[in-house]
mmCIF file of C-alpha atoms and ligand atoms in Angstrom:
data_model
loop_
_atom_site.group_PDB
_atom_site.id
_atom_site.type_symbol
_atom_site.label_atom_id
_atom_site.label_comp_id
_atom_site.label_asym_id
_atom_site.label_seq_id
_atom_site.Cartn_x
_atom_site.Cartn_y
_atom_site.Cartn_z
ATOM 1 C CA UNK A 27 8.062 -31.301 53.415
ATOM 2 C CA UNK A 28 5.315 -29.793 55.524
ATOM 3 C CA UNK A 29 5.035 -30.737 59.208
ATOM 4 C CA UNK A 30 2.205 -33.126 60.025
ATOM 5 C CA UNK A 31 -0.854 -31.859 61.914
ATOM 6 C CA UNK A 32 -3.211 -34.355 63.498
ATOM 7 C CA UNK A 33 -6.860 -33.394 63.642
ATOM 8 C CA UNK A 34 -8.666 -35.971 65.743
ATOM 9 C CA UNK A 35 -12.445 -36.331 65.473
ATOM 10 C CA UNK A 36 -12.226 -35.532 61.758
ATOM 11 C CA UNK A 37 -15.485 -37.412 61.186
ATOM 12 C CA UNK A 38 -17.301 -35.080 63.583
ATOM 13 C CA UNK A 39 -18.657 -31.560 63.297
ATOM 14 C CA UNK A 40 -15.719 -29.337 64.278
ATOM 15 C CA UNK A 41 -12.949 -31.655 63.075
ATOM 16 C CA UNK A 42 -14.477 -31.911 59.623
ATOM 17 C CA UNK A 43 -14.584 -28.107 59.271
ATOM 18 C CA UNK A 44 -10.951 -27.843 60.344
ATOM 19 C CA UNK A 45 -9.904 -30.421 57.759
ATOM 20 C CA UNK A 46 -12.018 -28.801 55.051
ATOM 21 C CA UNK A 47 -10.652 -25.310 55.647
ATOM 22 C CA UNK A 48 -7.025 -26.329 56.121
ATOM 23 C CA UNK A 49 -5.967 -25.625 52.534
ATOM 24 C CA UNK A 50 -6.959 -21.969 53.016
ATOM 25 C CA UNK A 51 -6.141 -21.271 56.650
ATOM 26 C CA UNK A 52 -3.596 -23.908 57.543
ATOM 27 C CA UNK A 53 -1.694 -24.307 54.261
ATOM 28 C CA UNK A 54 1.642 -24.818 56.000
ATOM 29 C CA UNK A 55 0.508 -28.109 57.517
ATOM 30 C CA UNK A 56 0.281 -31.621 56.136
ATOM 31 C CA UNK A 57 -3.123 -32.205 57.716
ATOM 32 C CA UNK A 58 -4.063 -35.756 58.712
ATOM 33 C CA UNK A 59 -7.704 -35.885 59.711
ATOM 34 C CA UNK A 60 -8.182 -38.913 61.968
ATOM 35 C CA UNK A 61 -11.625 -40.472 62.093
ATOM 36 C CA UNK A 62 -12.660 -43.269 64.423
ATOM 37 C CA UNK A 63 -12.112 -45.652 61.482
ATOM 38 C CA UNK A 64 -8.460 -44.561 61.348
ATOM 39 C CA UNK A 65 -7.814 -45.006 65.050
ATOM 40 C CA UNK A 66 -9.682 -45.687 68.264
ATOM 41 C CA UNK A 67 -8.096 -43.107 70.538
ATOM 42 C CA UNK A 68 -8.777 -45.221 73.617
ATOM 43 C CA UNK A 69 -6.521 -47.934 72.165
ATOM 44 C CA UNK A 70 -3.188 -46.747 73.553
ATOM 45 C CA UNK A 71 -0.940 -49.151 71.660
ATOM 46 C CA UNK A 72 -2.439 -48.212 68.295
ATOM 47 C CA UNK A 73 -2.247 -44.489 69.077
ATOM 48 C CA UNK A 74 1.422 -44.844 70.015
ATOM 49 C CA UNK A 75 2.171 -46.802 66.841
ATOM 50 C CA UNK A 76 0.444 -44.217 64.644
ATOM 51 C CA UNK A 77 2.248 -41.425 66.483
ATOM 52 C CA UNK A 78 5.630 -42.984 65.692
ATOM 53 C CA UNK A 79 4.575 -43.368 62.059
ATOM 54 C CA UNK A 80 3.267 -39.807 61.522
ATOM 55 C CA UNK A 81 5.425 -37.854 64.019
ATOM 56 C CA UNK A 82 2.873 -35.006 64.202
ATOM 57 C CA UNK A 83 4.200 -31.534 64.998
ATOM 58 C CA UNK A 84 0.733 -30.309 66.005
ATOM 59 C CA UNK A 85 -2.349 -31.963 67.506
ATOM 60 C CA UNK A 86 -5.837 -30.449 67.280
ATOM 61 C CA UNK A 87 -7.869 -32.730 69.486
ATOM 62 C CA UNK A 88 -11.554 -32.601 68.519
ATOM 63 C CA UNK A 89 -12.522 -36.212 69.192
ATOM 64 C CA UNK A 90 -14.716 -36.680 72.249
ATOM 65 C CA UNK A 91 -17.840 -38.159 73.668
ATOM 66 C CA UNK A 92 -19.517 -34.844 72.983
ATOM 67 C CA UNK A 93 -23.118 -35.580 73.940
ATOM 68 C CA UNK A 94 -23.808 -34.901 77.624
ATOM 69 C CA UNK A 95 -26.532 -37.579 77.689
ATOM 70 C CA UNK A 96 -24.075 -40.261 76.532
ATOM 71 C CA UNK A 97 -21.630 -39.177 79.258
ATOM 72 C CA UNK A 98 -24.377 -39.580 81.880
ATOM 73 C CA UNK A 99 -25.281 -43.036 80.558
ATOM 74 C CA UNK A 100 -21.706 -44.267 80.310
ATOM 75 C CA UNK A 101 -19.437 -42.269 82.651
ATOM 76 C CA UNK A 102 -16.600 -44.761 82.306
ATOM 77 C CA UNK A 103 -16.494 -44.376 78.545
ATOM 78 C CA UNK A 104 -16.745 -40.594 78.936
ATOM 79 C CA UNK A 105 -13.746 -40.571 81.271
ATOM 80 C CA UNK A 106 -11.759 -42.971 79.098
ATOM 81 C CA UNK A 107 -12.254 -40.875 75.986
ATOM 82 C CA UNK A 108 -12.532 -37.304 77.246
ATOM 83 C CA UNK A 109 -9.856 -37.503 79.938
ATOM 84 C CA UNK A 110 -7.590 -40.545 79.493
ATOM 85 C CA UNK A 111 -7.253 -40.320 75.701
ATOM 86 C CA UNK A 112 -6.531 -36.604 76.082
ATOM 87 C CA UNK A 113 -3.877 -37.358 78.718
ATOM 88 C CA UNK A 114 -2.172 -39.757 76.314
ATOM 89 C CA UNK A 115 -2.066 -37.156 73.524
ATOM 90 C CA UNK A 116 -0.776 -34.514 75.943
ATOM 91 C CA UNK A 117 2.071 -36.775 77.005
ATOM 92 C CA UNK A 118 2.905 -37.756 73.419
ATOM 93 C CA UNK A 119 2.828 -34.132 72.272
ATOM 94 C CA UNK A 120 5.219 -32.945 74.987
ATOM 95 C CA UNK A 121 6.684 -29.675 73.722
ATOM 96 C CA UNK A 122 4.766 -29.749 70.454
ATOM 97 C CA UNK A 123 1.607 -27.618 70.370
ATOM 98 C CA UNK A 124 -1.658 -29.333 71.231
ATOM 99 C CA UNK A 125 -5.076 -27.698 71.129
ATOM 100 C CA UNK A 126 -7.918 -29.243 73.092
ATOM 101 C CA UNK A 127 -11.620 -28.448 72.836
ATOM 102 C CA UNK A 128 -13.317 -27.988 76.151
ATOM 103 C CA UNK A 129 -16.831 -26.702 76.589
ATOM 104 C CA UNK A 130 -18.969 -23.953 78.098
ATOM 105 C CA UNK A 131 -20.395 -26.821 80.188
ATOM 106 C CA UNK A 132 -17.525 -26.518 82.666
ATOM 107 C CA UNK A 133 -19.623 -23.704 84.176
ATOM 108 C CA UNK A 134 -22.789 -24.129 86.233
ATOM 109 C CA UNK A 135 -24.648 -21.502 84.203
ATOM 110 C CA UNK A 136 -25.782 -19.362 87.135
ATOM 111 C CA UNK A 137 -23.873 -16.287 85.988
ATOM 112 C CA UNK A 138 -23.604 -16.067 82.194
ATOM 113 C CA UNK A 139 -21.198 -14.051 80.030
ATOM 114 C CA UNK A 140 -18.321 -16.035 81.511
ATOM 115 C CA UNK A 141 -14.695 -14.993 81.068
ATOM 116 C CA UNK A 142 -11.651 -17.239 81.241
ATOM 117 C CA UNK A 143 -10.860 -16.295 84.854
ATOM 118 C CA UNK A 144 -14.329 -17.183 86.201
ATOM 119 C CA UNK A 145 -14.627 -20.136 88.547
ATOM 120 C CA UNK A 146 -15.672 -23.397 86.907
ATOM 121 C CA UNK A 147 -18.242 -25.658 88.516
ATOM 122 C CA UNK A 148 -19.558 -28.373 86.188
ATOM 123 C CA UNK A 149 -22.958 -29.829 87.022
ATOM 124 C CA UNK A 150 -22.921 -32.813 84.668
ATOM 125 C CA UNK A 151 -20.494 -35.605 83.836
ATOM 126 C CA UNK A 152 -19.637 -34.185 80.437
ATOM 127 C CA UNK A 153 -18.584 -30.908 82.071
ATOM 128 C CA UNK A 154 -16.640 -32.829 84.737
ATOM 129 C CA UNK A 155 -14.626 -34.723 82.133
ATOM 130 C CA UNK A 156 -13.880 -31.497 80.273
ATOM 131 C CA UNK A 157 -12.798 -29.749 83.471
ATOM 132 C CA UNK A 158 -10.446 -32.638 84.325
ATOM 133 C CA UNK A 159 -8.959 -32.666 80.822
ATOM 134 C CA UNK A 160 -8.460 -28.887 80.858
ATOM 135 C CA UNK A 161 -6.192 -29.209 83.876
ATOM 136 C CA UNK A 162 -4.057 -31.833 82.162
ATOM 137 C CA UNK A 163 -3.708 -29.778 78.997
ATOM 138 C CA UNK A 164 -3.035 -26.465 80.731
ATOM 139 C CA UNK A 165 -0.306 -27.990 82.861
ATOM 140 C CA UNK A 166 1.829 -27.724 79.728
ATOM 141 C CA UNK A 167 2.867 -24.196 78.704
ATOM 142 C CA UNK A 168 2.729 -24.892 74.959
ATOM 143 C CA UNK A 169 -0.754 -26.365 74.979
ATOM 144 C CA UNK A 170 -4.080 -24.651 74.411
ATOM 145 C CA UNK A 171 -7.631 -25.096 75.642
ATOM 146 C CA UNK A 172 -10.574 -23.647 73.756
ATOM 147 C CA UNK A 173 -13.833 -23.584 75.670
ATOM 148 C CA UNK A 174 -16.311 -23.875 72.859
ATOM 149 C CA UNK A 175 -19.937 -22.759 72.862
ATOM 150 C CA UNK A 176 -22.856 -24.535 71.208
ATOM 151 C CA UNK A 177 -21.733 -24.954 67.608
ATOM 152 C CA UNK A 178 -23.930 -24.780 64.515
ATOM 153 C CA UNK A 179 -23.103 -26.440 61.248
ATOM 154 C CA UNK A 180 -23.454 -29.459 59.008
ATOM 155 C CA UNK A 181 -21.588 -32.597 60.059
ATOM 156 C CA UNK A 182 -20.449 -35.422 57.756
ATOM 157 C CA UNK A 183 -22.863 -37.823 59.462
ATOM 158 C CA UNK A 184 -25.706 -35.295 59.510
ATOM 159 C CA UNK A 185 -26.494 -35.959 63.168
ATOM 160 C CA UNK A 186 -24.051 -33.927 65.245
ATOM 161 C CA UNK A 187 -25.077 -30.279 65.472
ATOM 162 C CA UNK A 188 -28.147 -28.943 67.256
ATOM 163 C CA UNK A 189 -29.347 -27.587 63.893
ATOM 164 C CA UNK A 190 -29.341 -31.120 62.508
ATOM 165 C CA UNK A 191 -31.137 -32.389 65.631
ATOM 166 C CA UNK A 192 -33.863 -29.778 65.266
ATOM 167 C CA UNK A 193 -34.340 -30.432 61.577
ATOM 168 C CA UNK A 194 -34.587 -34.146 62.204
ATOM 169 C CA UNK A 195 -37.280 -33.589 64.836
ATOM 170 C CA UNK A 196 -39.194 -31.353 62.430
ATOM 171 C CA UNK A 197 -38.910 -34.016 59.740
ATOM 172 C CA UNK A 198 -40.450 -36.540 62.125
ATOM 173 C CA UNK A 199 -43.252 -34.018 62.951
ATOM 174 C CA UNK A 200 -42.177 -33.873 66.593
ATOM 175 C CA UNK A 201 -42.967 -30.806 68.655
ATOM 176 C CA UNK A 202 -39.966 -29.129 70.261
ATOM 177 C CA UNK A 203 -40.239 -27.207 73.518
ATOM 178 C CA UNK A 204 -37.533 -24.533 73.566
ATOM 179 C CA UNK A 205 -36.768 -22.677 76.779
ATOM 180 C CA UNK A 206 -37.061 -18.912 76.766
ATOM 181 C CA UNK A 207 -34.960 -18.726 79.941
ATOM 182 C CA UNK A 208 -31.958 -20.885 78.998
ATOM 183 C CA UNK A 209 -29.153 -19.032 77.210
ATOM 184 C CA UNK A 210 -26.172 -19.904 75.055
ATOM 185 C CA UNK A 211 -23.822 -17.994 72.735
ATOM 186 C CA UNK A 212 -23.979 -20.238 69.655
ATOM 187 C CA UNK A 213 -21.281 -19.991 67.018
ATOM 188 C CA UNK A 214 -21.100 -21.298 63.441
ATOM 189 C CA UNK A 215 -18.558 -24.083 62.902
ATOM 190 C CA UNK A 216 -16.899 -22.175 60.025
ATOM 191 C CA UNK A 217 -16.124 -19.337 62.412
ATOM 192 C CA UNK A 218 -14.648 -21.824 64.881
ATOM 193 C CA UNK A 219 -12.428 -23.317 62.177
ATOM 194 C CA UNK A 220 -11.090 -19.966 61.061
ATOM 195 C CA UNK A 221 -10.437 -18.736 64.602
ATOM 196 C CA UNK A 222 -8.608 -21.944 65.476
ATOM 197 C CA UNK A 223 -6.401 -21.845 62.402
ATOM 198 C CA UNK A 224 -5.490 -18.221 63.142
ATOM 199 C CA UNK A 225 -4.661 -19.052 66.747
ATOM 200 C CA UNK A 226 -2.465 -21.932 65.589
ATOM 201 C CA UNK A 227 -0.719 -19.625 63.110
ATOM 202 C CA UNK A 228 0.077 -17.217 65.936
ATOM 203 C CA UNK A 229 1.530 -20.025 68.077
ATOM 204 C CA UNK A 230 -0.648 -19.024 71.011
ATOM 205 C CA UNK A 231 -1.173 -21.234 74.025
ATOM 206 C CA UNK A 232 -3.321 -20.973 77.151
ATOM 207 C CA UNK A 233 -7.059 -20.795 77.726
ATOM 208 C CA UNK A 234 -9.573 -19.105 75.401
ATOM 209 C CA UNK A 235 -13.351 -18.852 75.158
ATOM 210 C CA UNK A 236 -14.896 -19.211 71.725
ATOM 211 C CA UNK A 237 -18.574 -18.508 71.233
ATOM 212 C CA UNK A 238 -20.772 -16.229 69.160
ATOM 213 C CA UNK A 239 -21.105 -12.549 70.002
ATOM 214 C CA UNK A 240 -24.845 -12.888 70.744
ATOM 215 C CA UNK A 241 -26.469 -14.388 73.850
ATOM 216 C CA UNK A 242 -29.620 -16.138 72.666
ATOM 217 C CA UNK A 243 -32.263 -18.151 74.460
ATOM 218 C CA UNK A 244 -33.049 -21.612 73.135
ATOM 219 C CA UNK A 245 -36.293 -20.202 71.756
ATOM 220 C CA UNK A 246 -34.494 -17.318 70.043
ATOM 221 C CA UNK A 247 -32.093 -19.818 68.495
ATOM 222 C CA UNK A 248 -35.060 -21.813 67.178
ATOM 223 C CA UNK A 249 -36.764 -18.700 65.811
ATOM 224 C CA UNK A 250 -33.548 -17.614 64.109
ATOM 225 C CA UNK A 251 -33.286 -20.981 62.395
ATOM 226 C CA UNK A 252 -36.857 -20.827 61.096
ATOM 227 C CA UNK A 253 -35.799 -18.027 58.735
ATOM 228 C CA UNK A 254 -33.756 -20.603 56.849
ATOM 229 C CA UNK A 255 -35.770 -23.666 57.700
ATOM 230 C CA UNK A 256 -39.460 -22.596 57.676
ATOM 231 C CA UNK A 257 -40.508 -26.221 58.229
ATOM 232 C CA UNK A 258 -39.303 -25.864 61.835
ATOM 233 C CA UNK A 259 -41.767 -23.116 62.697
ATOM 234 C CA UNK A 260 -44.917 -25.142 63.309
ATOM 235 C CA UNK A 261 -43.168 -27.530 65.733
ATOM 236 C CA UNK A 262 -41.556 -24.955 68.041
ATOM 237 C CA UNK A 263 -43.192 -24.250 71.374
ATOM 238 C CA UNK A 264 -41.843 -21.829 74.012
ATOM 239 C CA UNK A 265 -41.288 -23.255 77.485
ATOM 240 C CA UNK A 266 -39.567 -22.502 80.755
ATOM 241 C CA UNK A 267 -36.707 -24.447 82.251
ATOM 242 C CA UNK A 268 -38.469 -24.063 85.624
ATOM 243 C CA UNK A 269 -41.083 -26.556 84.415
ATOM 244 C CA UNK A 270 -38.436 -29.075 83.291
ATOM 245 C CA UNK A 271 -38.344 -32.253 85.400
ATOM 246 C CA UNK A 272 -35.167 -33.877 84.024
ATOM 247 C CA UNK A 273 -31.561 -33.575 85.281
ATOM 248 C CA UNK A 274 -30.314 -30.136 86.334
ATOM 249 C CA UNK A 275 -29.416 -27.879 83.379
ATOM 250 C CA UNK A 276 -27.022 -24.897 83.313
ATOM 251 C CA UNK A 277 -29.320 -21.927 82.610
ATOM 252 C CA UNK A 278 -26.888 -19.407 81.114
ATOM 253 C CA UNK A 279 -23.651 -20.558 79.502
ATOM 254 C CA UNK A 280 -22.995 -17.445 77.423
ATOM 255 C CA UNK A 281 -19.286 -16.647 77.238
ATOM 256 C CA UNK A 282 -17.249 -13.534 76.549
ATOM 257 C CA UNK A 283 -14.556 -14.074 73.944
ATOM 258 C CA UNK A 284 -12.695 -10.754 74.101
ATOM 259 C CA UNK A 285 -9.385 -12.454 74.882
ATOM 260 C CA UNK A 286 -9.529 -14.430 71.638
ATOM 261 C CA UNK A 287 -11.226 -11.677 69.632
ATOM 262 C CA UNK A 288 -8.281 -9.342 70.253
ATOM 263 C CA UNK A 289 -5.984 -11.781 68.451
ATOM 264 C CA UNK A 290 -8.117 -12.410 65.375
ATOM 265 C CA UNK A 291 -8.171 -10.634 62.011
ATOM 266 C CA UNK A 292 -11.969 -10.948 61.734
ATOM 267 C CA UNK A 293 -14.980 -10.394 63.959
ATOM 268 C CA UNK A 294 -16.448 -13.447 65.675
ATOM 269 C CA UNK A 295 -20.040 -13.441 64.471
ATOM 270 C CA UNK A 296 -23.088 -14.238 66.551
ATOM 271 C CA UNK A 297 -25.387 -16.894 65.108
ATOM 272 C CA UNK A 298 -28.195 -14.463 64.310
ATOM 273 C CA UNK A 299 -25.994 -11.949 62.490
ATOM 274 C CA UNK A 300 -24.159 -14.749 60.677
ATOM 275 C CA UNK A 301 -27.453 -16.111 59.381
ATOM 276 C CA UNK A 302 -28.757 -12.656 58.453
ATOM 277 C CA UNK A 303 -25.567 -11.961 56.479
ATOM 278 C CA UNK A 304 -26.173 -15.139 54.499
ATOM 279 C CA UNK A 305 -29.709 -14.295 53.399
ATOM 280 C CA UNK A 306 -30.084 -13.987 49.635
ATOM 281 C CA UNK A 307 -26.509 -14.989 48.894
ATOM 282 C CA UNK A 308 -27.595 -18.240 47.267
ATOM 283 C CA UNK A 309 -25.014 -20.405 48.975
ATOM 284 C CA UNK A 310 -24.999 -23.097 51.588
ATOM 285 C CA UNK A 311 -25.684 -21.491 54.970
ATOM 286 C CA UNK A 312 -23.067 -23.514 56.812
ATOM 287 C CA UNK A 313 -20.373 -23.366 54.203
ATOM 288 C CA UNK A 314 -17.466 -21.081 54.959
ATOM 289 C CA UNK A 315 -16.345 -19.566 51.653
ATOM 290 C CA UNK A 316 -12.647 -19.047 51.886
ATOM 291 C CA UNK A 317 -12.793 -15.602 50.296
ATOM 292 C CA UNK A 318 -15.090 -14.168 52.996
ATOM 293 C CA UNK A 319 -13.026 -11.878 55.163
ATOM 294 C CA UNK A 320 -15.739 -10.490 57.409
ATOM 295 C CA UNK A 321 -18.937 -12.514 57.616
HETATM 296 N N1 NAP B 4 -20.511 -29.155 68.902
HETATM 297 C C1 NAP B 4 -20.697 -28.420 69.986
HETATM 298 O O1 NAP B 4 -21.748 -27.756 70.144
HETATM 299 C C2 NAP B 4 -19.609 -28.355 71.040
HETATM 300 C C3 NAP B 4 -19.758 -27.435 72.070
HETATM 301 C C4 NAP B 4 -18.779 -27.356 73.052
HETATM 302 C C5 NAP B 4 -17.666 -28.175 72.991
HETATM 303 N N2 NAP B 4 -17.563 -29.095 71.995
HETATM 304 C C6 NAP B 4 -16.370 -29.951 71.979
HETATM 305 O O2 NAP B 4 -15.679 -29.707 70.767
HETATM 306 C C7 NAP B 4 -15.079 -30.909 70.280
HETATM 307 C C8 NAP B 4 -15.586 -31.211 68.887
HETATM 308 O O3 NAP B 4 -17.001 -31.379 68.974
HETATM 309 P P1 NAP B 4 -17.869 -31.916 67.775
HETATM 310 O O4 NAP B 4 -19.165 -31.226 67.828
HETATM 311 O O5 NAP B 4 -17.081 -31.918 66.523
HETATM 312 O O6 NAP B 4 -18.113 -33.429 68.264
HETATM 313 P P2 NAP B 4 -18.611 -34.655 67.357
HETATM 314 O O7 NAP B 4 -19.272 -34.160 66.132
HETATM 315 O O8 NAP B 4 -19.332 -35.578 68.263
HETATM 316 O O9 NAP B 4 -17.235 -35.312 66.918
HETATM 317 C C9 NAP B 4 -16.453 -36.024 67.822
HETATM 318 C C10 NAP B 4 -15.775 -37.121 67.043
HETATM 319 O O10 NAP B 4 -14.972 -37.887 67.957
HETATM 320 C C11 NAP B 4 -15.049 -39.239 67.547
HETATM 321 N N3 NAP B 4 -14.704 -40.165 68.608
HETATM 322 C C12 NAP B 4 -15.411 -40.470 69.722
HETATM 323 N N4 NAP B 4 -14.783 -41.440 70.400
HETATM 324 C C13 NAP B 4 -13.672 -41.780 69.692
HETATM 325 C C14 NAP B 4 -12.628 -42.731 69.871
HETATM 326 N N5 NAP B 4 -12.606 -43.565 70.919
HETATM 327 N N6 NAP B 4 -11.651 -42.789 68.949
HETATM 328 C C15 NAP B 4 -11.658 -41.981 67.875
HETATM 329 N N7 NAP B 4 -12.610 -41.059 67.646
HETATM 330 C C16 NAP B 4 -13.617 -40.963 68.549
HETATM 331 C C17 NAP B 4 -16.498 -39.382 67.139
HETATM 332 O O11 NAP B 4 -16.657 -40.540 66.379
HETATM 333 P P3 NAP B 4 -18.095 -41.252 66.274
HETATM 334 O O12 NAP B 4 -18.874 -40.379 65.363
HETATM 335 O O13 NAP B 4 -17.810 -42.588 65.717
HETATM 336 O O14 NAP B 4 -18.651 -41.272 67.656
HETATM 337 C C18 NAP B 4 -16.753 -38.085 66.376
HETATM 338 O O15 NAP B 4 -16.433 -38.207 65.014
HETATM 339 C C19 NAP B 4 -15.420 -31.983 71.320
HETATM 340 O O16 NAP B 4 -14.389 -32.045 72.271
HETATM 341 C C20 NAP B 4 -16.669 -31.435 71.983
HETATM 342 O O17 NAP B 4 -16.812 -31.937 73.299
HETATM 343 C C21 NAP B 4 -18.500 -29.191 71.018
#
């Protein structure tokens, strides 16, 4: 009998990729993908009951209030889910490995190309909840935190990734202002899934950054996507974050991933090179074919 692995947030973007790729990259696990329909992770009694039933030997915790705007609107919910529910899983897991997804948003974005030892300084509630949860997770030597960059892909609900957001706006004929001076290191979700499964296989713990190898401005990200989605082109408009009047935004959240890269059997692709490598291959852009060894 294989040991049970819980993947929370299985109905979301990253969790769904991990479940989908498990047969190839995590074949030693009996993977139980938990969606919100299976369990509300803020309901402690139900989580405890399910834990006793499944006795998971591994937890990959993807479930979260992942939209910064929702965290601003409902900070109590954000704390309950992103911190308290994580604390419960950490305590249940004990000595069993647990992997938690944090975010590049724990940084203030004034520096860019962040490494794991750089000082964190979140400037929004989402980042604050992630920073608090990181501490809880890292207090246990067998647990792992992955600080994830902006992730591209296709989610089961079709409304989770920034690619889906942009395509929806284009479909509604909305114009999108994309900053030329705000930077991220976006990464395809298939790359995330493979890297995570490899890390799990190596029984690694500790803190790792995971983002694409390229630092791209929001506008460059948009332009890259237009090669696959030409319908986006007419709606994109370059802008500057200096003219933005909303809440403060971290300008450069690019991350260096050398620590993780050294452990992996494949190169972590940047979004632009990933997309270029897919041109003319006649397959779904966001799919991760399990035979691909070096995208
Ligand atoms: N995607 C990115 O660009 C990105 C970047 C950096 C870090 N991260 C982090 O990486 C992790 C995975 O992100 P993601 O993009 O896969 O997020 P996602 O698509 O929003 O998925 C999160 C999942 O968690 C579920 N969830 C929320 N509250 C729950 C609750 N009380 N009980 C059970 N399930 C609940 C959501 O269900 P509902 O759909 O019903 O809400 C959703 O299916 C998250 O921790 C996120 O903060 C993501």
